[in-house]
Amino acid sequence: MNGLIESVGGNIISLPFTYALGWFSAAIYRWVRLRGHRKLWMPFIKGRKLAIVVTDRHYGTSPKVSVTEVIAFSDLRSEINKLSCEVELFVGSDIDLKDLKKIPFICLGGPSANPKTKVILDSIQNLPVSYDESAKNFLYCGASYKENVDPINKETLRDYGLIVYLPAFEKDNISPLPAMIIFGIRGVGTQGAISALINMGSLRDFLARHRKQSCYAFLEFNKGDARGPCKVVHMDAF
């Protein structure tokens, strides 16, 4: 009888230890797995709060917010939440950058659909990649980069995405803040750029190494490409 009591008592005592050991092991695994992600996003998450400014269907020439843009935002928010950082959502036409005060921010969507993306792009000097709003294409090294859409089913076969990171964006008397803009010609390019940030180790490592400098990544996305859906056209500091 005493042996049974001792056995039961030992099992009860061991349960909290086993639970704690399992929790600790899982925490270590998550920390190691997300180490590269944490290095990339450190300028944005160290204050435990990040603003994401999204497109507005009532602004500019964009008639609606695409499904791919919604997915892009959802994927980005999930990525940031994994790093124990709170995400605040703002619509581009409803927020003044001065209202963000000391919150780092990321703008999703191009200058035709997100006025804050336009403000940032217009303030940047020496960015080698530019976006032509009227022609809806990127310009880089004298070449034009255009989307390719299936004429029958209107499916996007090729799109491009641009990621621009600024370690200390300062405008209109706001404090210098880490800022990033991410957009494509279409929502496919925006979603593809977010996916590349999350899943492409070489891109994360490049941006993490240059997080004290302004830098950019210009990406190409091709549906059905055997080499992979994402190709880096060029990435560099500027």
Short mmCIF file of C-alpha atoms in Angstrom, two decimals:
data_model
loop_
_atom_site.label_atom_id
_atom_site.label_comp_id
_atom_site.label_asym_id
_atom_site.label_seq_id
_atom_site.Cartn_x
_atom_site.Cartn_y
_atom_site.Cartn_z
CA MET A 1 0.00 0.00 0.00
CA ASN A 2 2.79 2.38 0.95
CA GLY A 3 4.59 1.51 -2.26
CA LEU A 4 1.45 2.36 -4.27
CA ILE A 5 1.11 5.72 -2.50
CA GLU A 6 4.77 6.51 -3.10
CA SER A 7 4.40 5.57 -6.79
CA VAL A 8 1.32 7.76 -7.26
CA GLY A 9 2.93 10.60 -5.35
CA GLY A 10 6.05 10.38 -7.47
CA ASN A 11 4.02 10.51 -10.68
CA ILE A 12 2.11 13.57 -9.46
CA ILE A 13 5.32 15.36 -8.56
CA SER A 14 6.91 14.49 -11.91
CA LEU A 15 4.02 15.90 -13.96
CA PRO A 16 4.84 19.63 -13.39
CA PHE A 17 8.52 18.91 -14.10
CA THR A 18 7.66 17.09 -17.34
CA TYR A 19 5.35 19.93 -18.38
CA ALA A 20 7.98 22.57 -17.59
CA LEU A 21 10.65 20.65 -19.48
CA GLY A 22 8.37 20.31 -22.51
CA TRP A 23 7.48 24.01 -22.45
CA PHE A 24 11.14 25.01 -22.13
CA SER A 25 12.18 22.73 -25.01
CA ALA A 26 9.42 24.14 -27.23
CA ALA A 27 10.45 27.72 -26.35
CA ILE A 28 14.09 27.01 -27.24
CA TYR A 29 13.01 25.42 -30.53
CA ARG A 30 10.88 28.46 -31.42
CA TRP A 31 13.71 30.84 -30.53
CA VAL A 32 16.23 28.98 -32.71
CA ARG A 33 13.78 28.60 -35.60
CA LEU A 34 12.88 32.31 -35.58
CA ARG A 35 16.41 33.64 -34.95
CA GLY A 36 16.90 34.77 -38.56
CA HIS A 37 13.45 36.35 -38.62
CA ARG A 38 14.17 38.18 -35.35
CA LYS A 39 17.41 39.64 -36.76
CA LEU A 40 15.52 41.00 -39.77
CA TRP A 41 12.67 42.57 -37.82
CA MET A 42 14.61 43.73 -34.75
CA PRO A 43 14.43 47.48 -35.63
CA PHE A 44 10.64 47.14 -35.86
CA ILE A 45 9.85 44.90 -32.89
CA LYS A 46 12.14 46.11 -30.11
CA GLY A 47 9.44 48.52 -28.92
CA ARG A 48 6.87 45.67 -28.99
CA LYS A 49 4.56 47.66 -31.26
CA LEU A 50 4.51 48.03 -35.05
CA ALA A 51 2.16 49.92 -37.36
CA ILE A 52 1.15 48.49 -40.74
CA VAL A 53 -0.35 51.00 -43.17
CA VAL A 54 -2.44 49.33 -45.86
CA THR A 55 -4.03 50.38 -49.12
CA ASP A 56 -7.34 52.19 -49.39
CA ARG A 57 -9.77 51.25 -52.14
CA HIS A 58 -11.16 54.80 -52.12
CA TYR A 59 -7.77 56.37 -52.84
CA GLY A 60 -6.17 57.00 -56.22
CA THR A 61 -6.73 54.73 -59.20
CA SER A 62 -7.06 51.43 -57.36
CA PRO A 63 -10.73 50.35 -57.57
CA LYS A 64 -10.53 47.73 -54.83
CA VAL A 65 -8.26 45.94 -52.40
CA SER A 66 -7.29 42.61 -53.94
CA VAL A 67 -7.46 39.25 -52.21
CA THR A 68 -3.69 38.88 -52.58
CA GLU A 69 -3.16 42.15 -50.69
CA VAL A 70 -5.38 40.89 -47.87
CA ILE A 71 -3.34 37.67 -47.77
CA ALA A 72 -0.12 39.72 -47.78
CA PHE A 73 -1.24 41.70 -44.74
CA SER A 74 -2.41 38.55 -42.94
CA ASP A 75 0.92 36.80 -43.59
CA LEU A 76 2.93 39.81 -42.41
CA ARG A 77 0.86 40.24 -39.25
CA SER A 78 1.25 36.55 -38.44
CA GLU A 79 5.02 36.82 -38.92
CA ILE A 80 5.28 39.82 -36.57
CA ASN A 81 2.97 38.28 -33.97
CA LYS A 82 5.24 35.23 -33.76
CA LEU A 83 7.94 37.58 -32.49
CA SER A 84 5.73 38.80 -29.61
CA CYS A 85 5.10 42.19 -31.16
CA GLU A 86 1.73 43.95 -31.31
CA VAL A 87 0.50 45.07 -34.75
CA GLU A 88 -1.65 48.16 -35.25
CA LEU A 89 -3.51 48.49 -38.56
CA PHE A 90 -4.02 51.83 -40.31
CA VAL A 91 -5.56 52.73 -43.66
CA GLY A 92 -3.28 54.92 -45.75
CA SER A 93 -5.67 57.80 -46.36
CA ASP A 94 -6.86 57.86 -42.73
CA ILE A 95 -3.51 58.36 -40.99
CA ASP A 96 -0.90 61.09 -40.92
CA LEU A 97 2.64 59.83 -40.44
CA LYS A 98 3.03 62.33 -37.61
CA ASP A 99 0.29 60.46 -35.74
CA LEU A 100 2.48 57.39 -35.56
CA LYS A 101 4.86 59.29 -33.25
CA LYS A 102 7.46 56.74 -32.18
CA ILE A 103 6.00 53.59 -33.73
CA PRO A 104 8.01 51.96 -36.55
CA PHE A 105 5.83 51.28 -39.57
CA ILE A 106 5.51 49.27 -42.77
CA CYS A 107 3.50 50.47 -45.78
CA LEU A 108 1.87 47.82 -47.97
CA GLY A 109 0.75 48.66 -51.49
CA GLY A 110 2.06 50.97 -54.20
CA PRO A 111 1.82 54.76 -54.49
CA SER A 112 -1.35 54.53 -56.58
CA ALA A 113 -3.22 52.82 -53.73
CA ASN A 114 -1.41 53.89 -50.57
CA PRO A 115 -0.72 57.62 -50.14
CA LYS A 116 1.87 56.97 -47.42
CA THR A 117 3.89 54.81 -49.81
CA LYS A 118 3.90 57.75 -52.20
CA VAL A 119 5.07 60.14 -49.46
CA ILE A 120 7.98 57.88 -48.60
CA LEU A 121 8.99 57.19 -52.20
CA ASP A 122 8.93 60.91 -53.02
CA SER A 123 11.24 61.60 -50.08
CA ILE A 124 13.89 59.00 -50.98
CA GLN A 125 17.05 60.09 -52.75
CA ASN A 126 19.19 57.83 -54.98
CA LEU A 127 16.91 54.79 -55.02
CA PRO A 128 17.96 52.93 -58.21
CA VAL A 129 14.47 51.47 -58.81
CA SER A 130 11.55 53.76 -59.62
CA TYR A 131 7.87 53.15 -60.22
CA ASP A 132 5.93 54.81 -63.05
CA GLU A 133 2.37 55.25 -61.82
CA SER A 134 0.92 56.12 -65.24
CA ALA A 135 2.56 53.22 -67.10
CA LYS A 136 2.27 50.89 -64.09
CA ASN A 137 5.76 49.49 -64.39
CA PHE A 138 9.11 49.55 -62.63
CA LEU A 139 12.19 51.19 -64.12
CA TYR A 140 15.64 49.88 -63.33
CA CYS A 141 18.98 50.43 -65.12
CA GLY A 142 17.24 51.90 -68.16
CA ALA A 143 14.90 48.90 -68.57
CA SER A 144 11.16 48.71 -68.04
CA TYR A 145 9.72 45.87 -65.97
CA LYS A 146 6.06 45.17 -66.69
CA GLU A 147 3.52 42.69 -65.47
CA ASN A 148 2.36 39.85 -67.69
CA VAL A 149 -1.35 39.00 -67.52
CA ASP A 150 -3.10 36.16 -69.32
CA PRO A 151 -5.41 37.92 -71.82
CA ILE A 152 -8.12 35.27 -71.51
CA ASN A 153 -8.54 34.59 -67.80
CA LYS A 154 -6.77 37.77 -66.58
CA GLU A 155 -4.48 35.73 -64.35
CA THR A 156 -1.19 37.35 -63.40
CA LEU A 157 1.66 35.31 -64.87
CA ARG A 158 4.48 37.68 -63.96
CA ASP A 159 4.72 40.48 -61.45
CA TYR A 160 7.44 42.44 -59.70
CA GLY A 161 7.85 43.50 -56.11
CA LEU A 162 9.92 46.17 -54.40
CA ILE A 163 11.03 46.19 -50.77
CA VAL A 164 12.65 49.38 -49.46
CA TYR A 165 14.03 49.58 -45.93
CA LEU A 166 14.91 52.90 -44.27
CA PRO A 167 16.63 52.74 -40.86
CA ALA A 168 15.54 56.26 -39.90
CA PHE A 169 12.73 57.80 -41.92
CA GLU A 170 12.16 61.41 -40.91
CA LYS A 171 9.60 63.78 -42.40
CA ASP A 172 7.24 66.52 -41.23
CA ASN A 173 8.93 66.79 -37.83
CA ILE A 174 8.32 63.18 -36.82
CA SER A 175 11.06 61.35 -34.94
CA PRO A 176 13.42 59.21 -37.05
CA LEU A 177 11.73 55.83 -37.34
CA PRO A 178 12.53 52.52 -39.02
CA ALA A 179 10.24 52.27 -42.05
CA MET A 180 9.67 49.82 -44.87
CA ILE A 181 7.55 49.89 -48.01
CA ILE A 182 6.51 46.73 -49.80
CA PHE A 183 4.52 46.68 -53.01
CA GLY A 184 4.14 45.14 -56.44
CA ILE A 185 2.57 46.25 -59.68
CA ARG A 186 -0.34 44.06 -58.62
CA GLY A 187 -1.28 42.40 -55.39
CA VAL A 188 0.60 39.29 -56.55
CA GLY A 189 3.85 41.24 -56.33
CA THR A 190 3.01 42.54 -52.86
CA GLN A 191 2.09 39.10 -51.58
CA GLY A 192 5.17 37.59 -53.25
CA ALA A 193 7.46 40.12 -51.57
CA ILE A 194 5.99 39.33 -48.14
CA SER A 195 6.35 35.62 -48.81
CA ALA A 196 10.00 36.14 -49.83
CA LEU A 197 10.69 38.07 -46.61
CA ILE A 198 9.26 35.23 -44.55
CA ASN A 199 10.64 32.24 -46.46
CA MET A 200 13.75 33.35 -48.37
CA GLY A 201 16.75 33.09 -46.07
CA SER A 202 19.19 34.90 -48.37
CA LEU A 203 16.87 37.92 -48.58
CA ARG A 204 16.33 38.02 -44.80
CA ASP A 205 20.08 37.74 -44.20
CA PHE A 206 20.86 40.55 -46.66
CA LEU A 207 18.37 42.95 -45.09
CA ALA A 208 19.47 42.00 -41.57
CA ARG A 209 23.13 42.69 -42.43
CA HIS A 210 22.23 46.13 -43.81
CA ARG A 211 19.71 47.17 -41.16
CA LYS A 212 21.79 50.25 -40.31
CA GLN A 213 21.68 51.36 -43.96
CA SER A 214 18.98 52.20 -46.45
CA CYS A 215 18.61 49.23 -48.77
CA TYR A 216 16.24 47.67 -51.27
CA ALA A 217 15.35 44.39 -52.94
CA PHE A 218 13.79 44.26 -56.41
CA LEU A 219 12.08 40.93 -57.04
CA GLU A 220 10.45 39.12 -59.95
CA PHE A 221 7.67 36.54 -59.61
CA ASN A 222 6.80 34.08 -62.37
CA LYS A 223 4.00 31.57 -62.11
CA GLY A 224 5.04 28.06 -63.08
CA ASP A 225 8.77 28.81 -63.27
CA ALA A 226 10.66 25.59 -62.54
CA ARG A 227 13.49 27.63 -60.95
CA GLY A 228 11.05 28.86 -58.32
CA PRO A 229 8.43 31.61 -58.19
CA CYS A 230 10.82 34.29 -56.85
CA LYS A 231 13.88 35.71 -58.59
CA VAL A 232 16.02 38.51 -57.19
CA VAL A 233 16.57 41.10 -59.91
CA HIS A 234 18.88 43.06 -57.63
CA MET A 235 19.31 44.00 -53.99
CA ASP A 236 21.73 46.51 -52.57
CA ALA A 237 22.26 49.34 -50.11
CA PHE A 238 21.91 52.91 -51.33
#
